[in-house]
Coordinates of C-alpha atoms in Angstrom, one line a residue:
X24 CA 11.7 2.1 31.3
X25 CA 8.0 2.9 31.8
X26 CA 5.8 1.3 29.2
X27 CA 2.6 0.5 30.9
X28 CA 1.4 -2.0 28.2
X29 CA 4.3 -4.3 28.4
X30 CA 2.3 -6.8 30.4
X31 CA -0.4 -7.0 27.7
X32 CA 0.7 -9.7 25.2
X33 CA -1.1 -10.2 21.9
X34 CA -4.2 -12.3 22.1
X35 CA -4.0 -13.6 18.6
X36 CA -2.7 -17.0 17.7
X37 CA 0.5 -18.0 15.9
X38 CA 1.5 -16.0 12.9
X39 CA 3.3 -16.8 9.7
X40 CA 6.3 -15.2 11.3
X41 CA 6.2 -17.7 14.2
X42 CA 6.2 -20.6 11.7
X43 CA 8.8 -19.1 9.2
X44 CA 11.5 -16.9 10.8
X45 CA 12.0 -13.6 9.1
X46 CA 15.8 -12.7 9.4
X47 CA 16.6 -9.7 11.5
X48 CA 18.6 -7.0 9.7
X49 CA 19.8 -3.5 10.1
X50 CA 18.4 -0.8 7.8
X51 CA 20.7 2.2 7.7
X52 CA 18.0 4.6 6.5
X53 CA 16.0 4.0 9.6
X54 CA 18.7 4.9 12.1
X55 CA 17.8 7.9 14.3
X56 CA 21.1 9.7 13.5
X57 CA 20.2 9.5 9.8
X58 CA 16.6 10.6 10.4
X59 CA 17.8 13.5 12.5
X60 CA 20.2 14.5 9.8
X61 CA 17.5 14.6 7.1
X62 CA 15.2 16.5 9.4
X63 CA 17.9 19.2 10.1
X64 CA 18.5 19.6 6.4
X65 CA 14.9 20.7 6.1
X66 CA 15.1 23.1 9.0
X67 CA 13.8 20.9 11.9
X68 CA 15.4 20.6 15.3
X69 CA 15.0 17.0 16.2
X70 CA 15.8 15.4 19.5
X71 CA 19.5 14.5 19.9
X72 CA 20.1 10.8 19.1
X73 CA 22.3 10.4 22.2
X74 CA 19.2 11.0 24.4
X75 CA 15.9 10.2 22.6
X76 CA 13.0 7.7 22.5
X77 CA 12.6 5.3 19.6
X78 CA 9.6 3.1 18.7
X79 CA 9.7 0.4 16.1
X80 CA 6.5 -1.2 14.8
X81 CA 7.0 -4.7 13.6
X82 CA 10.4 -5.0 15.2
X83 CA 10.7 -8.8 14.7
X84 CA 13.7 -10.2 16.5
X85 CA 15.0 -6.7 17.1
X86 CA 17.7 -7.0 14.5
X87 CA 17.3 -3.3 13.6
X88 CA 16.5 -1.9 17.0
X89 CA 18.9 -3.7 19.2
X90 CA 22.1 -2.3 17.6
X91 CA 20.7 1.2 18.1
X92 CA 20.1 0.5 21.8
X93 CA 23.7 -0.8 22.0
X94 CA 25.1 2.4 20.5
X95 CA 23.0 4.8 22.6
X96 CA 22.8 3.7 26.2
X97 CA 21.1 6.9 27.3
X98 CA 18.3 6.6 24.8
X99 CA 15.2 4.5 25.2
X100 CA 14.0 1.9 22.6
X101 CA 10.7 0.0 22.4
X102 CA 9.8 -2.5 19.8
X103 CA 6.4 -4.3 19.3
X104 CA 5.7 -7.3 17.1
X105 CA 2.8 -9.8 16.7
X106 CA 5.2 -12.8 16.6
X107 CA 5.8 -14.2 20.1
X108 CA 8.5 -16.5 18.8
X109 CA 10.7 -13.7 17.3
X110 CA 10.1 -11.5 20.3
X111 CA 11.3 -14.2 22.6
X112 CA 14.4 -14.6 20.5
X113 CA 15.0 -10.9 20.7
X114 CA 14.6 -10.8 24.4
X115 CA 17.2 -13.5 24.8
X116 CA 19.6 -11.4 22.7
X117 CA 19.0 -8.4 24.9
X118 CA 19.7 -10.4 28.1
X119 CA 22.9 -11.7 26.6
X120 CA 24.1 -8.1 26.0
X121 CA 22.9 -6.9 29.3
X122 CA 21.0 -3.9 27.9
X123 CA 18.5 -2.2 30.0
X124 CA 17.4 0.6 27.6
X125 CA 15.3 -1.6 25.2
X126 CA 12.1 -3.5 25.5
X127 CA 10.7 -5.8 22.9
X128 CA 7.0 -6.4 23.5
X129 CA 4.8 -9.3 22.1
X130 CA 2.0 -6.8 21.3
X131 CA -0.5 -6.2 18.5
X132 CA 0.0 -2.9 16.8
X133 CA -3.7 -2.4 17.4
X134 CA -3.0 -2.3 21.2
X135 CA -0.4 0.6 21.0
X136 CA -2.1 3.5 22.7
X137 CA -1.2 6.8 24.4
X138 CA 0.1 5.0 27.5
X139 CA 3.2 4.1 25.5
X140 CA 4.1 7.8 25.6
X141 CA 5.7 9.9 22.9
X142 CA 8.7 9.0 20.8
X143 CA 11.2 11.2 18.9
X144 CA 11.6 8.6 16.2
X145 CA 9.0 6.1 15.0
X146 CA 10.1 3.3 12.6
X147 CA 7.9 1.0 10.6
X148 CA 10.0 -0.8 8.0
X149 CA 8.4 -3.6 5.9
X150 CA 5.0 -3.5 7.7
X151 CA 2.7 -1.0 6.1
X152 CA 2.2 -3.0 2.8
X153 CA 1.7 -6.3 4.6
X154 CA -1.0 -5.6 7.1
X155 CA -4.8 -5.2 6.7
X156 CA -6.4 -1.8 6.1
X157 CA -7.5 -1.4 9.7
X158 CA -3.9 -1.9 10.9
X159 CA -2.6 0.6 8.4
X160 CA -5.2 3.1 9.8
X161 CA -4.0 2.3 13.3
X162 CA -0.4 2.9 12.3
X163 CA -1.3 6.4 11.0
X164 CA -3.0 7.0 14.3
X165 CA 0.2 5.9 16.2
X166 CA 2.3 8.1 14.0
X167 CA 0.2 11.1 15.1
X168 CA -0.6 10.4 18.8
X169 CA 2.8 8.9 19.8
X170 CA 5.1 11.2 17.8
X171 CA 6.8 13.9 19.9
X172 CA 6.3 17.5 18.6
X173 CA 9.8 17.5 16.9
X174 CA 9.5 13.9 16.0
X175 CA 10.2 12.1 12.7
X176 CA 8.3 9.0 11.5
X177 CA 9.8 6.5 9.0
X178 CA 7.4 4.2 7.0
X179 CA 8.4 1.9 4.1
X180 CA 6.1 0.2 1.7
X181 CA 5.9 -1.4 -1.8
X182 CA 5.3 1.4 -4.3
X183 CA 3.9 1.8 -7.7
X184 CA 4.7 2.1 -10.6
X185 CA 7.2 -0.8 -10.4
X186 CA 5.1 -2.9 -8.1
X187 CA 2.5 -3.3 -10.9
X188 CA 5.1 -5.5 -12.5
X189 CA 6.0 -7.2 -9.3
X190 CA 2.3 -7.9 -8.6
X191 CA 1.9 -9.5 -12.0
X192 CA 4.6 -12.0 -11.1
X193 CA 3.1 -12.4 -7.5
X194 CA -0.3 -13.3 -9.0
X195 CA 1.3 -16.0 -11.1
X196 CA 3.3 -17.4 -8.2
X197 CA 0.4 -17.3 -5.8
X198 CA -2.0 -19.0 -8.2
X199 CA 0.6 -21.8 -8.9
X200 CA 1.3 -22.3 -5.1
X201 CA -2.3 -21.8 -3.9
X202 CA -2.7 -25.3 -2.4
X203 CA 0.8 -25.5 -0.9
X204 CA 1.5 -24.7 2.7
X205 CA 5.1 -25.6 3.5
X206 CA 7.6 -22.8 3.1
X207 CA 10.2 -24.8 1.2
X208 CA 7.8 -26.4 -1.2
X209 CA 5.9 -23.1 -1.8
X210 CA 9.0 -21.1 -2.4
X211 CA 10.5 -23.8 -4.6
X212 CA 7.4 -24.0 -6.8
X213 CA 7.1 -20.2 -7.0
X214 CA 10.6 -20.0 -8.5
X215 CA 9.9 -23.0 -10.7
X216 CA 6.8 -21.4 -12.3
X217 CA 8.5 -18.1 -12.9
X218 CA 11.4 -20.0 -14.5
X219 CA 9.0 -21.8 -16.8
X220 CA 7.1 -18.7 -17.7
X221 CA 10.2 -16.6 -18.3
X222 CA 11.8 -19.2 -20.5
X223 CA 8.5 -19.8 -22.3
X224 CA 7.8 -16.1 -23.1
X225 CA 9.3 -14.5 -26.1
X226 CA 12.5 -12.7 -25.3
X227 CA 11.9 -9.9 -27.9
X228 CA 8.6 -8.8 -26.3
X229 CA 8.0 -6.4 -23.4
X230 CA 6.2 -9.2 -21.5
X231 CA 9.2 -11.5 -22.0
X232 CA 11.6 -8.9 -20.8
X233 CA 9.5 -8.3 -17.7
X234 CA 9.2 -12.0 -16.9
X235 CA 13.0 -12.5 -17.2
X236 CA 13.6 -9.5 -14.9
X237 CA 11.1 -10.8 -12.3
X238 CA 12.5 -14.3 -12.4
X239 CA 16.0 -12.9 -11.8
X240 CA 14.7 -10.9 -8.8
X241 CA 12.9 -13.9 -7.3
X242 CA 15.9 -16.1 -7.9
X243 CA 18.1 -13.8 -5.8
X244 CA 15.6 -13.3 -3.0
X245 CA 16.2 -15.4 0.2
X246 CA 13.6 -18.0 0.8
X247 CA 12.1 -16.4 3.9
X248 CA 11.8 -13.0 2.2
X249 CA 10.2 -14.5 -0.9
X250 CA 7.7 -16.4 1.4
X251 CA 6.7 -13.3 3.4
X252 CA 7.2 -10.5 1.0
X253 CA 5.9 -11.9 -2.3
X254 CA 3.7 -14.9 -1.5
X255 CA 1.7 -13.1 1.2
X256 CA -1.9 -12.8 -0.1
X257 CA -2.4 -9.4 1.5
X258 CA 0.7 -7.5 0.3
X259 CA -0.5 -4.2 -1.1
X260 CA 1.5 -1.5 -3.0
X261 CA 0.8 2.3 -3.0
X262 CA 1.5 5.4 -4.8
X263 CA 3.4 8.0 -2.7
X264 CA 0.6 10.5 -2.8
X265 CA -1.9 8.0 -1.4
X266 CA 0.1 7.4 1.7
X267 CA 1.0 11.1 2.1
X268 CA -2.7 12.1 1.7
X269 CA -3.7 9.5 4.4
X270 CA -1.1 11.0 6.7
X271 CA -2.3 14.5 6.0
X272 CA -5.8 13.6 7.1
X273 CA -4.3 12.8 10.5
X274 CA -2.3 15.9 10.9
X275 CA 1.0 14.8 9.5
X276 CA 3.0 16.2 6.6
X277 CA 5.4 14.7 4.1
X278 CA 9.0 15.4 5.1
X279 CA 10.8 13.6 2.3
X280 CA 12.4 10.4 1.2
X281 CA 14.8 8.8 3.7
X282 CA 17.3 8.4 0.9
X283 CA 18.4 12.0 0.5
X284 CA 20.3 11.3 -2.8
X285 CA 17.0 10.7 -4.5
X286 CA 16.4 14.5 -4.7
X287 CA 19.7 14.8 -6.7
X288 CA 18.7 15.4 -10.3
X289 CA 22.1 15.5 -12.1
X290 CA 21.5 12.0 -13.7
X291 CA 18.4 13.2 -15.6
X292 CA 18.0 14.9 -18.9
X293 CA 18.0 18.7 -19.0
X294 CA 14.3 18.7 -19.7
X295 CA 13.4 16.4 -16.8
X296 CA 15.6 18.5 -14.4
X297 CA 14.0 21.7 -15.5
X298 CA 10.5 20.3 -15.1
X299 CA 11.1 18.9 -11.7
X300 CA 12.8 22.0 -10.4
X301 CA 9.8 24.1 -11.3
X302 CA 7.7 22.5 -8.6
X303 CA 7.2 25.0 -5.8
X304 CA 8.1 24.1 -2.2
X305 CA 4.4 23.7 -1.4
X306 CA 4.3 20.8 -3.9
X307 CA 7.4 19.0 -2.8
X308 CA 5.6 15.7 -2.5
X309 CA 4.1 16.0 -6.0
X310 CA 7.6 16.5 -7.3
X311 CA 8.7 13.3 -5.7
X312 CA 5.6 11.4 -7.0
X313 CA 6.5 12.4 -10.6
X314 CA 10.1 11.4 -10.0
X315 CA 8.8 7.9 -8.9
X316 CA 6.9 7.8 -12.2
X317 CA 10.1 8.6 -14.1
X318 CA 12.3 6.1 -12.1
X319 CA 9.8 3.3 -12.0
X320 CA 10.3 3.2 -8.2
X321 CA 9.0 0.1 -6.5
X322 CA 9.9 0.7 -2.8
X323 CA 9.4 3.8 -0.7
X324 CA 11.1 5.0 2.5
X325 CA 8.9 7.9 3.4
X326 CA 9.4 10.4 6.3
X327 CA 6.6 12.3 8.1
X328 CA 6.4 14.9 10.8
X329 CA 3.6 16.9 12.4
X330 CA 1.9 19.3 10.0
X331 CA 2.5 22.3 12.3
X332 CA 6.3 22.0 11.9
X333 CA 7.8 24.7 9.6
X334 CA 10.0 23.2 6.9
X335 CA 12.6 24.9 4.6
X336 CA 13.2 23.0 1.4
X337 CA 15.8 25.5 0.1
X338 CA 19.2 23.9 0.6
X339 CA 22.2 26.1 0.3
X340 CA 25.6 24.9 -0.7
X341 CA 27.0 25.7 2.7
X342 CA 24.9 23.1 4.5
X343 CA 27.7 20.6 4.3
X344 CA 29.8 22.7 6.7
X345 CA 27.3 21.9 9.5
X346 CA 27.7 18.1 9.3
X347 CA 30.2 15.3 9.9
X348 CA 31.4 13.8 6.6
X349 CA 32.5 10.2 5.9
X350 CA 33.3 8.2 2.8
X351 CA 35.0 4.9 1.9
X352 CA 36.9 6.6 -0.9
X353 CA 40.3 5.2 -1.8
X354 CA 42.9 6.0 -4.5
X355 CA 42.9 3.5 -7.4
X356 CA 46.6 4.3 -7.8
X357 CA 48.1 5.1 -4.3
X358 CA 51.3 6.3 -6.1
X359 CA 49.5 9.1 -8.0
X360 CA 50.6 12.6 -7.4
X361 CA 48.4 14.6 -5.1
X362 CA 50.1 18.0 -5.3
X363 CA 49.7 18.8 -9.0
X364 CA 46.7 19.0 -11.4
X365 CA 47.1 15.5 -12.9
X366 CA 44.1 13.2 -12.9
X367 CA 43.7 10.9 -9.9
X368 CA 41.0 8.3 -9.7
X369 CA 39.1 7.3 -6.5
X370 CA 36.8 4.4 -5.8
X371 CA 34.1 4.2 -3.2
X372 CA 32.4 1.2 -1.5
X373 CA 29.7 0.7 -4.1
X374 CA 32.3 0.3 -6.8
X375 CA 31.7 3.7 -8.5
X376 CA 34.7 5.8 -9.5
X377 CA 35.4 9.5 -9.8
X378 CA 38.3 11.4 -11.3
X379 CA 39.7 14.4 -9.5
X380 CA 42.4 16.9 -10.7
X381 CA 42.3 19.7 -8.1
X382 CA 45.1 19.1 -5.5
X383 CA 42.9 20.2 -2.6
X384 CA 40.1 17.8 -3.5
X385 CA 42.5 15.0 -4.1
X386 CA 43.9 15.5 -0.7
X387 CA 40.3 15.7 0.8
X388 CA 39.4 12.4 -0.7
X389 CA 42.6 10.8 0.7
X390 CA 41.7 12.3 4.2
X391 CA 38.2 10.9 4.1
X392 CA 39.4 7.4 3.0
X393 CA 42.1 7.3 5.7
X394 CA 39.7 8.5 8.4
X395 CA 37.0 5.9 7.5
X396 CA 35.0 4.8 9.4
X397 CA 35.4 7.9 11.5
X398 CA 33.5 11.0 10.4
X399 CA 35.3 14.4 9.9
X400 CA 33.8 17.8 10.5
X401 CA 34.2 20.2 7.6
X402 CA 36.9 22.0 9.5
X403 CA 38.8 18.8 10.2
X404 CA 38.6 17.8 6.5
X405 CA 39.9 21.2 5.3
X406 CA 42.7 21.2 7.8
X407 CA 43.7 17.6 6.9
X408 CA 43.7 18.2 3.2
X409 CA 45.9 21.3 3.6
X410 CA 48.3 19.3 5.7
X411 CA 48.7 16.7 3.0
X412 CA 49.6 19.6 0.7
X413 CA 52.3 20.7 3.2
X414 CA 50.2 23.4 4.6
X415 CA 49.6 25.1 1.2
X416 CA 46.7 27.5 1.4
X417 CA 44.6 29.3 -1.3
X418 CA 42.0 32.0 -0.7
X419 CA 39.3 29.9 -2.3
X420 CA 40.0 26.6 -0.5
X421 CA 36.8 26.8 1.6
X422 CA 34.7 27.6 -1.4
X423 CA 36.2 24.8 -3.6
X424 CA 35.8 22.2 -0.9
X425 CA 32.3 23.3 0.0
X426 CA 31.1 23.1 -3.5
X427 CA 32.7 19.7 -4.1
X428 CA 31.3 18.2 -0.8
X429 CA 27.9 19.6 -1.6
X430 CA 27.7 17.7 -4.9
X431 CA 29.1 14.5 -3.3
X432 CA 26.7 14.7 -0.3
X433 CA 23.7 15.3 -2.6
X434 CA 24.7 12.4 -4.9
X435 CA 25.3 10.0 -1.9
X436 CA 28.9 9.5 -2.7
X437 CA 29.8 11.1 0.7
X438 CA 27.6 10.5 3.7
X439 CA 26.9 13.2 6.2
X440 CA 25.6 13.0 9.8
X441 CA 24.5 15.5 12.4
X442 CA 26.2 13.5 15.2
X443 CA 29.5 11.5 14.7
X444 CA 29.2 7.8 15.1
X445 CA 30.9 6.2 18.2
X446 CA 34.0 4.7 16.7
X447 CA 37.7 4.0 17.6
X448 CA 40.0 6.9 17.1
X449 CA 43.3 5.0 17.4
X450 CA 44.4 1.5 18.2
X451 CA 45.4 0.5 21.7
X452 CA 47.5 -2.4 23.0
X453 CA 44.3 -4.0 24.2
X454 CA 41.9 -3.6 21.2
X455 CA 38.2 -4.1 21.8
X456 CA 35.6 -5.0 19.2
X457 CA 32.0 -4.2 19.7
X458 CA 30.4 -6.6 22.2
X459 CA 27.4 -6.8 19.9
X460 CA 29.5 -7.9 16.9
X461 CA 31.4 -10.4 19.1
X462 CA 28.1 -12.0 20.3
X463 CA 26.7 -12.0 16.8
X464 CA 29.8 -13.7 15.3
X465 CA 29.4 -16.6 17.7
X466 CA 26.3 -17.8 15.8
X467 CA 26.4 -16.0 12.4
X468 CA 28.9 -14.8 9.8
X469 CA 26.9 -11.5 9.6
X470 CA 27.5 -8.9 12.3
X471 CA 26.5 -5.3 12.7
X472 CA 29.1 -2.5 12.9
X473 CA 28.9 0.8 14.6
X474 CA 27.7 2.6 11.4
X475 CA 24.5 0.4 11.5
X476 CA 25.7 -1.7 8.6
X477 CA 25.9 -5.4 8.1
X478 CA 29.4 -6.8 7.8
X479 CA 30.1 -10.4 6.6
X480 CA 32.9 -12.2 8.3
X481 CA 34.4 -14.6 5.7
X482 CA 35.7 -17.5 7.7
X483 CA 36.2 -19.1 11.1
X484 CA 39.6 -17.5 11.5
X485 CA 38.1 -14.0 11.3
X486 CA 35.3 -14.9 13.7
X487 CA 37.8 -16.4 16.2
X488 CA 40.0 -13.3 15.9
X489 CA 37.0 -11.1 16.7
X490 CA 36.3 -13.0 19.9
X491 CA 39.8 -12.2 21.1
X492 CA 39.2 -8.4 20.8
X493 CA 37.6 -8.1 24.2
X494 CA 39.7 -5.2 25.6
X495 CA 41.5 -7.6 27.9
X496 CA 43.9 -9.4 25.5
X497 CA 47.1 -7.6 24.5
X498 CA 48.2 -7.8 20.9
X499 CA 51.0 -10.2 22.0
X500 CA 48.4 -12.4 23.7
X501 CA 46.1 -12.3 20.6
X502 CA 49.1 -13.3 18.5
X503 CA 49.9 -16.2 20.7
X504 CA 46.3 -17.5 20.7
X505 CA 46.0 -17.1 16.9
X506 CA 49.4 -18.9 16.4
X507 CA 48.2 -21.8 18.6
X508 CA 44.9 -22.0 16.7
X509 CA 46.0 -21.5 13.1
X510 CA 49.8 -21.9 13.0
X511 CA 52.7 -19.5 12.8
X512 CA 52.0 -18.2 9.3
X513 CA 49.0 -17.6 7.0
X514 CA 48.6 -16.8 3.4
X515 CA 46.9 -13.5 2.5
X516 CA 45.2 -13.5 -0.9
X517 CA 46.0 -10.3 -2.8
X518 CA 45.2 -8.7 -6.2
X519 CA 47.0 -6.1 -8.2
X520 CA 45.5 -2.7 -9.2
X521 CA 43.8 -4.4 -12.2
X522 CA 42.1 -6.9 -10.0
X523 CA 44.3 -9.9 -11.1
X524 CA 45.5 -12.3 -8.4
X525 CA 49.1 -12.1 -7.4
X526 CA 51.3 -14.5 -5.5
X527 CA 50.2 -14.2 -1.9
X528 CA 52.8 -13.4 0.7
X529 CA 53.3 -15.6 3.8
X530 CA 52.8 -13.5 6.9
X531 CA 53.8 -14.2 10.4
X532 CA 50.8 -14.3 12.7
X533 CA 52.0 -11.2 14.5
X534 CA 52.0 -9.3 11.2
X535 CA 48.7 -10.7 10.2
X536 CA 47.2 -9.7 13.6
X537 CA 48.3 -6.1 13.0
X538 CA 46.9 -6.1 9.5
X539 CA 43.7 -7.7 10.7
X540 CA 43.3 -5.0 13.4
X541 CA 43.5 -2.4 10.7
X542 CA 40.9 -4.3 8.7
X543 CA 38.5 -4.7 11.6
X544 CA 38.8 -1.0 12.4
X545 CA 38.0 -0.1 8.7
X546 CA 34.9 -2.4 9.0
X547 CA 33.6 -0.2 11.9
X548 CA 33.8 -2.9 14.5
X549 CA 36.3 -1.4 17.0
X550 CA 35.0 0.7 19.8
X551 CA 36.7 3.7 21.4

């Protein structure tokens, strides 16, 4: 890896992030496969994610970038951050995994220059709103000078109009804690003053409702995030058009929101839909700005590309046929009939439910759920659905499935990717979990799966089980070790279809191992 500036550490002193560790997370909407997918929808031809260069500004410990490097060994990843402490932690994690395609540099964003080279994907998550104006200007310069001709840039920031309400609460917390320095005391007093103010305000007023909403938000926020995100004196929110206009002055154009489902208008009134749909392609950003006003949006995930790239905003129904589709959908009642026109209800990961009556579409939902976390091409999905219907064909099968998947992809209920994720296709006698997840589980209950998602492992038994999935142990050996560690039987808590607890069965460890392998596979932790 040839980054000429890697020997130039930041010359600034310790940062707030050195003193208070900011947890490293994965952010699915920053993943290059996702960014490439959105770009291709709008007519771009981005670099293949299997062989690309990625730069992350403000990478922290590398919690977002390192899993990408693990997934794509032939791609190159560079992260820069001002906090030497977090970079050192990240470098140790890289060494533990033996990765040679990623560099985390203790480097000021102001020192990123053309010698870094060009990148196909540039990510800046949670940085833009929390740096001084001069650094924001430099970030825009980097987006232009270091972005490859077909590149995509992701930048997130606090957004108005919702942030006006957030800033009101921030002002109150910052005033109350202005003389405090320790993180625990500062965060504790910030929550205490919002509790006092929310309870003291009148519940039947607009102000009272806002205060209660802000207190609930702050109450749920982890200490470190509240300290860095809300109590930072310099945090600044923007309107979308302000950021887009700054980018345009530097030769970049607005590509869209990283959350593709935001352009889906079915949830709005007929009048709102008609108004937003009247915006011409040339005013795509303005349409999104007005949508922010309607939604009260408070956080933006904005994508940019070079202004000489030709984009096509017209999305035809057939676009879903060009992608790999995946969904967590599962039948609420597994005994429901698939082959007739009776109603069948499906639930997806976020808890929402949809009712389907068309046999082909019911079969398609079953195929997607059974394949998860694998992605299916449109052809595979059509073939699989027909197979569940005993090979029954109809002349309009392709059209019916296309129209249904178009709506589900646009609404976000079915995900679509330009490249399939690297996941297990079938279990072997020596199952292997992701090395990244195994290493992470040694010190944390939170691990990253191969879909760039955070997975929580509930207990020590699950984490111990994951360690045994190293590709060397046979299922019999895993069973023996689990029996020695936890006994010859375990209880599996279960619920009925209405969510009520039922008497848990006692499973032999061999049976529980086999069931656990299926579970780990569904969590996206097993590698091919």
